[in-house]
Amino acid sequence: MGRLRPSRDACRPSTADTALRPELLYPLFAEISRLKGVGPRYAKLIEKTAGPQIVDLLWHLPSGVIDRRPSPKVAEAPDGLIATITVQVLRHQPGSGRRSPYRVVCADDTGEIDLVYFHAKGDWLQNLLPVGQTRVVSGRVEHWNDRPQMAHPEHVVPESEAEAIRTVEPVYPSTDGLPQKTLKRAVEAALTRLPDMPEWINPTILPTHGWPSWGDAVRAVHAPQTPTDIEPDTKARRRLAYDELLSNQLALALVRARMKRQPGHAIRGDGHLREAVITALPFALTNAQRMALVEIEADMAQDSRMLRLLQGDVGSGKTLVALIAMLNAVECGYQASLMAPTEILARQHFATIEPLARAAGIRVEILTGRDKGKGRAAAVGRIAEGTAQLVVGTHALFQEGVEFRNLGLAVIDEQHRFGVHQRMSLGNKGRAVDTLVMTATPIPRTLMMTAYGDLDVSRLTEKPPGRQPIDTRVMPLDRLGEVIDGLARKLDQGIKAYWVCPLVEESDKLEVAAAEERASTLRRRFGDRVGLVHGRMKGPEKDAVMAAFKEGGVDLLVATTVIEVGVDVPAATVMVIEHAERFGLAQLHQLRGRIGRGDQASTCLLLYGNALSETGRARLAVMRETEDGFRIAEEDLRLRGAGEVLGTRQSGLPSFRLADPAAHAELFAMARDDARLLLDKDPELESPRGEAVRVLLYLFERDAAVRYLRGA
Ligand code: ADP
Ligand code: MG
């Protein structure tokens, strides 16, 4: 499993907080270059590999072990073995140029072995391996022309120091130019600085699991004795993972407690607007929608603040739930807002909501980054006066200069980028607005907890009736010709189709180039019926293409992943995804959710490139087998591990250095419960354990959360 990068989340420190760091932690929060024996050149490389501070080295875990204990005689050392051998130095044979290396011929009573050095300095070697002396050398034994040799032994020591090297050594992930030895020495130096930490883990948890103390755990993870010792399920590793999770859950709980402390509005409308809209709908609400509304309305009725997550697959009808909740606020004379992550999506929400709201006599405003000048000023004016009762928009809604007259409910559609609501609510001082966060990503429970903590959740588990299942097929890209022929037949029958171009992780420029090329190939066959959208197009340009796809002459829409969020075109029943193996499963699921929205049967073709790995094959098989987003998410987590799921980097989910959502799943729930229990008993963290927990929060740099204790 790939190591995760240092975590970043809403509760990271600002400079003001770090000043309050407990003194106890000072030795760990110094620059790497302060370590003994680490010069400025290596400090830079270590920083690049592990992170800028000494504490980062503690979290830089070994990725392997080298067992240097085997100590065979020269004649018995098998090829390829890492061995620690005691030899006598017989003679030096300096090399003659590049091709022929410097050799130091040594022997024991069974035979000779050459120590081979490329680009070595003779006097340095004379010093290290004086002729006639006994030395203990450790490295990989190889045979060349039947003669044993060892190239660049990692250790050469006198016999008196043999025991120090005849050990099991950790191997660390490193970077070019940074020798293992140097990195190892730096970690060792960091380990000499471990403070004597107070115990922050619940005293009943520690003995039940047989976990070591913090200091013992840190030392243990850096002293693996066998390859299994570097696995995530050792006691030491689990303890440290738990520490990290506990700090994450405590930080989230503190933020949440503070948000809940702010008085909110008790919103309990008379229902006349909701009635009007629901009766105007051409369909009935699903049971899942009804239940979610019951929960949301109960929260809103409280005078404490609502913080609820509405989780539901693409097409499960979240927007409608949001609209009805917003009307509840409007019935009470409040304004309500709906914020979307992208311009396209904001416009689409507006297009859905506006006619329904208008039917109920409600005025809807839209405000996005694209609105400028007079138009924007007028919209901002209506928002400030309160004549704009419902406001749909992007982040522009929360920019400087936009003031609501009396916002009662904020709905935030996060789609699949998480944590936006946290950042926003942190900056949103004093205003206690009920908040409903919508997410379409069927994120596994464990990961959801890391992003939202103990948030109230409503789930839309049921889709509106009448949806046809999607027929998903997996096939190799080299059958492209057949795919295009099949597509031609479908298009002749009058359907619309998406063609999704490959994701190019490194460069959206290349991604756009690929899409343009594909569009021009398809145009040669299908002419003007082909449209193209990609992320580098200007807003109005994109809108025009989308509109043409929705109701105009475009039947085949070639797109980069910009179509992932948004776009509701029920007539589109075919989707082709090129290089499907490059996408995350959640992303594929999201993309596929664009079809199967009408009452016609739909088909999704997942085309893979020829280098499909075993895991890649299994992942695409999951897509073929199920449309259940929650199952897809769990499978993806199982198959690939957390680092990859959802493209954590873009998702905004916090990532962890020690905790591994796949390996430590049950620790997540434990940490959440523990955090809740502790804060119930000791909300200001004043007990001895509370004091210890403060240290923990600083240790994992969740300092910002500590601020919420001081009645801010
Ligand atoms: P989401 O926002 O969860 O992706 P939407 O709210 O866009 O889903 O709903 C998808 C489609 O389903 C929309 O066209 C919407 O009008 C329709 N829809 C919503 N609720 C129902 C329902 N109860 N019955 C039938 N269709 C519904
Ligand atoms: Mg309320």
Short mmCIF file of C-alpha atoms in Angstrom, two decimals, residues 203-511:
data_model
loop_
_atom_site.label_atom_id
_atom_site.label_comp_id
_atom_site.label_asym_id
_atom_site.label_seq_id
_atom_site.Cartn_x
_atom_site.Cartn_y
_atom_site.Cartn_z
CA PRO A 203 -7.23 3.54 30.32
CA THR A 204 -9.74 0.75 29.69
CA ILE A 205 -8.82 0.47 26.02
CA LEU A 206 -5.08 0.10 26.46
CA PRO A 207 -4.94 -3.20 28.38
CA THR A 208 -7.81 -4.77 26.41
CA HIS A 209 -5.77 -4.55 23.25
CA GLY A 210 -2.41 -5.06 24.86
CA TRP A 211 -1.14 -1.87 23.28
CA PRO A 212 2.23 -0.43 24.29
CA SER A 213 2.75 3.08 25.57
CA TRP A 214 3.25 5.81 22.97
CA GLY A 215 7.03 5.85 23.34
CA ASP A 216 7.36 2.08 23.14
CA ALA A 217 5.07 2.01 20.13
CA VAL A 218 7.12 4.61 18.26
CA ARG A 219 10.35 2.78 19.00
CA ALA A 220 8.80 -0.55 18.02
CA VAL A 221 7.57 0.53 14.59
CA HIS A 222 11.12 1.58 13.78
CA ALA A 223 12.64 -1.66 15.00
CA PRO A 224 10.97 -4.40 12.97
CA GLN A 225 12.37 -7.87 13.55
CA THR A 226 10.58 -9.70 10.77
CA PRO A 227 8.83 -8.63 7.57
CA THR A 228 5.47 -9.03 9.29
CA ASP A 229 6.49 -6.41 11.82
CA ILE A 230 6.02 -3.67 9.24
CA GLU A 231 2.43 -4.65 8.52
CA PRO A 232 -0.33 -2.31 9.74
CA ASP A 233 -1.75 -4.85 12.18
CA THR A 234 1.00 -4.96 14.79
CA LYS A 235 0.10 -3.73 18.26
CA ALA A 236 2.49 -0.80 18.04
CA ARG A 237 1.20 0.27 14.66
CA ARG A 238 -2.42 -0.06 15.74
CA ARG A 239 -1.81 2.04 18.77
CA LEU A 240 -0.28 4.83 16.74
CA ALA A 241 -3.03 4.58 14.15
CA TYR A 242 -5.51 4.91 16.96
CA ASP A 243 -3.72 7.99 18.27
CA GLU A 244 -4.00 9.61 14.89
CA LEU A 245 -7.65 8.68 14.49
CA LEU A 246 -8.47 9.84 17.97
CA SER A 247 -6.93 13.22 17.25
CA ASN A 248 -8.92 13.43 14.01
CA GLN A 249 -12.18 12.52 15.70
CA LEU A 250 -11.59 14.81 18.66
CA ALA A 251 -10.84 17.72 16.37
CA LEU A 252 -14.00 17.13 14.38
CA ALA A 253 -16.05 16.72 17.53
CA LEU A 254 -14.71 19.96 18.97
CA VAL A 255 -15.55 21.89 15.82
CA ARG A 256 -18.96 20.36 15.78
CA ALA A 257 -19.59 21.03 19.44
CA ARG A 258 -18.77 24.64 18.87
CA MET A 259 -21.04 24.86 15.87
CA LYS A 260 -23.83 23.26 17.85
CA ARG A 261 -23.33 25.69 20.73
CA GLN A 262 -24.29 28.61 18.57
CA PRO A 263 -27.98 29.23 18.88
CA GLY A 264 -29.84 28.52 15.66
CA HIS A 265 -33.25 29.31 14.33
CA ALA A 266 -36.24 27.15 15.15
CA ILE A 267 -37.69 26.69 11.70
CA ARG A 268 -41.12 25.16 11.48
CA GLY A 269 -43.02 26.39 8.44
CA ASP A 270 -46.76 26.02 7.90
CA GLY A 271 -46.21 23.86 4.85
CA HIS A 272 -48.11 25.90 2.29
CA LEU A 273 -45.18 26.28 -0.11
CA ARG A 274 -44.08 22.69 0.27
CA GLU A 275 -47.63 21.54 -0.42
CA ALA A 276 -47.84 23.65 -3.54
CA VAL A 277 -44.62 22.23 -4.96
CA ILE A 278 -45.28 18.61 -4.03
CA THR A 279 -48.73 18.64 -5.57
CA ALA A 280 -47.35 20.24 -8.72
CA LEU A 281 -44.81 17.42 -9.18
CA PRO A 282 -45.64 14.84 -11.84
CA PHE A 283 -44.57 12.09 -9.44
CA ALA A 284 -44.75 11.16 -5.77
CA LEU A 285 -41.82 11.47 -3.39
CA THR A 286 -40.03 8.20 -2.73
CA ASN A 287 -40.14 6.79 0.77
CA ALA A 288 -36.47 7.54 1.18
CA GLN A 289 -37.08 11.18 0.26
CA ARG A 290 -39.98 11.41 2.68
CA MET A 291 -37.95 9.94 5.52
CA ALA A 292 -35.01 12.22 4.87
CA LEU A 293 -37.38 15.20 4.97
CA VAL A 294 -38.85 14.07 8.28
CA GLU A 295 -35.33 13.99 9.75
CA ILE A 296 -34.31 17.30 8.22
CA GLU A 297 -37.48 19.06 9.32
CA ALA A 298 -37.09 17.75 12.84
CA ASP A 299 -33.55 19.16 12.98
CA MET A 300 -34.65 22.48 11.60
CA ALA A 301 -37.40 22.75 14.18
CA GLN A 302 -34.85 22.68 17.00
CA ASP A 303 -33.43 25.97 18.04
CA SER A 304 -29.95 24.48 17.98
CA ARG A 305 -28.22 24.42 14.71
CA MET A 306 -28.77 21.66 12.14
CA LEU A 307 -25.68 19.92 10.78
CA ARG A 308 -26.83 17.09 8.60
CA LEU A 309 -25.42 15.16 5.70
CA LEU A 310 -27.74 14.00 2.96
CA GLN A 311 -26.09 11.12 1.21
CA GLY A 312 -27.56 9.61 -1.92
CA ASP A 313 -26.48 8.20 -5.19
CA VAL A 314 -26.56 10.23 -8.36
CA GLY A 315 -30.17 10.51 -9.44
CA SER A 316 -31.63 9.55 -6.09
CA GLY A 317 -33.47 12.86 -5.90
CA LYS A 318 -31.44 14.91 -3.45
CA THR A 319 -32.09 18.21 -5.18
CA LEU A 320 -35.78 17.88 -4.62
CA VAL A 321 -35.25 17.10 -0.94
CA ALA A 322 -33.08 20.19 -0.69
CA LEU A 323 -35.71 22.33 -2.37
CA ILE A 324 -38.43 21.22 0.00
CA ALA A 325 -36.21 21.85 3.01
CA MET A 326 -35.44 25.30 1.63
CA LEU A 327 -39.12 26.05 1.20
CA ASN A 328 -39.62 25.18 4.86
CA ALA A 329 -37.24 28.03 5.68
CA VAL A 330 -38.93 30.40 3.25
CA GLU A 331 -42.30 29.64 4.81
CA CYS A 332 -40.88 31.07 8.03
CA GLY A 333 -39.63 34.23 6.34
CA TYR A 334 -36.00 33.11 6.04
CA GLN A 335 -33.84 32.97 2.99
CA ALA A 336 -32.28 29.70 1.90
CA SER A 337 -29.22 29.06 -0.25
CA LEU A 338 -27.94 26.16 -2.31
CA MET A 339 -24.25 26.14 -3.10
CA ALA A 340 -22.85 23.87 -5.81
CA PRO A 341 -19.21 23.02 -6.48
CA THR A 342 -19.23 24.03 -10.14
CA GLU A 343 -20.84 26.55 -12.41
CA ILE A 344 -22.51 23.88 -14.57
CA LEU A 345 -24.05 22.28 -11.57
CA ALA A 346 -25.25 25.55 -10.08
CA ARG A 347 -26.97 26.37 -13.37
CA GLN A 348 -28.53 22.97 -13.47
CA HIS A 349 -29.84 23.21 -9.93
CA PHE A 350 -31.23 26.57 -10.85
CA ALA A 351 -32.93 25.15 -13.93
CA THR A 352 -34.54 22.39 -11.82
CA ILE A 353 -35.56 24.56 -8.93
CA GLU A 354 -36.63 27.78 -10.58
CA PRO A 355 -39.79 26.59 -12.39
CA LEU A 356 -40.98 24.68 -9.34
CA ALA A 357 -40.35 27.62 -7.05
CA ARG A 358 -41.93 30.03 -9.47
CA ALA A 359 -45.06 27.88 -9.47
CA ALA A 360 -45.18 28.44 -5.72
CA GLY A 361 -44.65 32.17 -6.16
CA ILE A 362 -41.06 32.16 -4.89
CA ARG A 363 -38.24 34.19 -6.33
CA VAL A 364 -34.98 32.34 -7.06
CA GLU A 365 -31.70 34.14 -7.63
CA ILE A 366 -28.54 32.73 -9.14
CA LEU A 367 -25.08 34.04 -8.35
CA THR A 368 -21.87 32.54 -9.65
CA GLY A 369 -18.35 33.71 -10.38
CA ARG A 370 -19.45 34.39 -13.91
CA ASP A 371 -21.82 37.16 -12.84
CA LYS A 372 -20.09 40.50 -13.10
CA GLY A 373 -20.84 44.19 -13.08
CA LYS A 374 -24.39 45.49 -12.94
CA GLY A 375 -26.07 42.10 -13.10
CA ARG A 376 -24.09 40.93 -10.13
CA ALA A 377 -24.68 44.12 -8.18
CA ALA A 378 -28.42 43.80 -8.72
CA ALA A 379 -28.44 40.17 -7.59
CA VAL A 380 -26.34 41.01 -4.54
CA GLY A 381 -28.81 43.80 -3.80
CA ARG A 382 -31.80 41.45 -3.92
CA ILE A 383 -29.98 39.00 -1.65
CA ALA A 384 -29.27 41.76 0.86
CA GLU A 385 -32.85 43.05 0.77
CA GLY A 386 -34.27 39.58 1.11
CA THR A 387 -36.38 39.76 -2.04
CA ALA A 388 -34.28 36.86 -3.29
CA GLN A 389 -35.82 34.11 -1.19
CA LEU A 390 -33.95 31.18 -2.64
CA VAL A 391 -30.40 31.70 -3.86
CA VAL A 392 -28.51 29.17 -5.93
CA GLY A 393 -24.83 29.62 -6.69
CA THR A 394 -21.22 28.62 -6.39
CA HIS A 395 -18.59 29.70 -3.86
CA ALA A 396 -19.34 33.22 -5.08
CA LEU A 397 -22.23 33.14 -2.60
CA PHE A 398 -19.85 33.32 0.30
CA GLN A 399 -17.56 35.97 -1.02
CA GLU A 400 -16.92 39.29 0.53
CA GLY A 401 -19.73 41.71 -0.14
CA VAL A 402 -22.50 39.14 -0.34
CA GLU A 403 -24.73 39.57 2.70
CA PHE A 404 -27.99 37.75 3.21
CA ARG A 405 -30.74 39.60 4.98
CA ASN A 406 -31.67 36.57 7.04
CA LEU A 407 -30.31 33.28 5.86
CA GLY A 408 -31.97 30.39 7.68
CA LEU A 409 -30.77 27.34 5.77
CA ALA A 410 -27.62 26.73 3.74
CA VAL A 411 -27.54 23.66 1.54
CA ILE A 412 -24.12 22.71 0.28
CA ASP A 413 -23.86 20.28 -2.58
CA GLU A 414 -20.41 18.80 -2.25
CA GLN A 415 -20.91 16.13 -4.87
CA HIS A 416 -17.70 14.31 -4.13
CA ARG A 417 -15.35 16.88 -2.77
CA PHE A 418 -15.46 16.78 0.93
CA GLY A 419 -14.91 19.09 3.78
CA VAL A 420 -16.11 22.25 2.07
CA HIS A 421 -18.72 22.72 4.74
CA GLN A 422 -16.09 22.62 7.44
CA ARG A 423 -13.93 25.25 5.87
CA MET A 424 -16.93 27.40 5.33
CA SER A 425 -18.44 27.09 8.72
CA LEU A 426 -15.09 27.85 10.30
CA GLY A 427 -14.98 31.16 8.51
CA ASN A 428 -18.60 31.86 9.18
CA LYS A 429 -18.49 33.46 12.58
CA GLY A 430 -21.57 34.23 14.57
CA ARG A 431 -24.11 33.10 12.04
CA ALA A 432 -25.96 30.03 13.12
CA VAL A 433 -27.43 28.84 9.90
CA ASP A 434 -28.92 25.39 9.62
CA THR A 435 -26.67 23.47 7.29
CA LEU A 436 -27.47 20.54 5.04
CA VAL A 437 -24.58 18.99 3.17
CA MET A 438 -25.38 16.86 0.15
CA THR A 439 -22.99 14.31 -1.22
CA ALA A 440 -23.40 11.97 -4.15
CA THR A 441 -20.34 9.92 -3.40
CA PRO A 442 -21.18 6.63 -1.77
CA ILE A 443 -18.23 6.99 0.52
CA PRO A 444 -17.53 4.08 2.88
CA ARG A 445 -18.56 4.70 6.44
CA THR A 446 -15.03 4.66 7.74
CA LEU A 447 -13.91 7.37 5.36
CA MET A 448 -17.03 9.37 5.94
CA MET A 449 -16.22 9.47 9.60
CA THR A 450 -12.81 10.98 8.94
CA ALA A 451 -14.30 13.77 6.90
CA TYR A 452 -17.40 14.53 8.92
CA GLY A 453 -16.92 12.93 12.28
CA ASP A 454 -20.11 12.31 14.08
CA LEU A 455 -22.39 14.17 11.70
CA ASP A 456 -26.09 13.35 11.46
CA VAL A 457 -26.74 11.47 8.26
CA SER A 458 -29.79 10.88 6.10
CA ARG A 459 -29.37 8.41 3.30
CA LEU A 460 -31.42 8.12 0.14
CA THR A 461 -31.07 4.42 -0.45
CA GLU A 462 -33.87 4.08 -2.95
CA LYS A 463 -34.04 5.43 -6.45
CA PRO A 464 -37.12 7.01 -7.99
CA PRO A 465 -39.25 4.29 -9.56
CA GLY A 466 -39.22 3.34 -13.21
CA ARG A 467 -35.44 3.38 -13.67
CA GLN A 468 -34.08 0.65 -15.92
CA PRO A 469 -30.93 -1.14 -14.84
CA ILE A 470 -27.81 -0.22 -16.82
CA ASP A 471 -26.20 -2.94 -18.91
CA THR A 472 -22.49 -2.50 -18.24
CA ARG A 473 -19.91 -4.22 -20.44
CA VAL A 474 -16.17 -4.38 -20.15
CA MET A 475 -14.12 -4.71 -23.32
CA PRO A 476 -10.63 -4.01 -24.66
CA LEU A 477 -9.91 -0.74 -26.41
CA ASP A 478 -8.78 -2.52 -29.54
CA ARG A 479 -12.41 -3.29 -30.28
CA LEU A 480 -12.97 0.43 -30.82
CA GLY A 481 -14.12 -0.12 -34.41
CA GLU A 482 -16.93 -2.43 -33.30
CA VAL A 483 -17.90 -0.02 -30.56
CA ILE A 484 -18.25 2.82 -33.06
CA ASP A 485 -20.32 0.64 -35.41
CA GLY A 486 -22.64 -0.27 -32.55
CA LEU A 487 -22.88 3.36 -31.57
CA ALA A 488 -23.85 4.28 -35.14
CA ARG A 489 -26.80 1.89 -35.00
CA LYS A 490 -27.94 3.35 -31.68
CA LEU A 491 -27.64 6.92 -32.89
CA ASP A 492 -29.72 6.03 -35.92
CA GLN A 493 -32.43 4.88 -33.54
CA GLY A 494 -32.47 8.39 -32.10
CA ILE A 495 -30.69 7.96 -28.78
CA LYS A 496 -28.06 10.27 -27.32
CA ALA A 497 -24.69 9.13 -26.05
CA TYR A 498 -21.72 10.25 -23.98
CA TRP A 499 -18.16 9.50 -24.95
CA VAL A 500 -15.82 9.99 -22.01
CA CYS A 501 -12.15 10.51 -22.83
CA PRO A 502 -9.30 9.14 -20.77
CA LEU A 503 -8.22 10.76 -17.59
CA VAL A 504 -4.67 12.09 -17.84
CA GLU A 505 -3.57 12.49 -14.27
CA GLU A 506 -0.47 14.57 -14.99
CA SER A 507 -1.83 17.08 -17.42
CA ASP A 508 -5.23 18.44 -18.28
CA LYS A 509 -3.65 19.84 -21.42
CA LEU A 510 -2.98 16.32 -22.68
CA GLU A 511 -6.42 15.33 -21.55
#
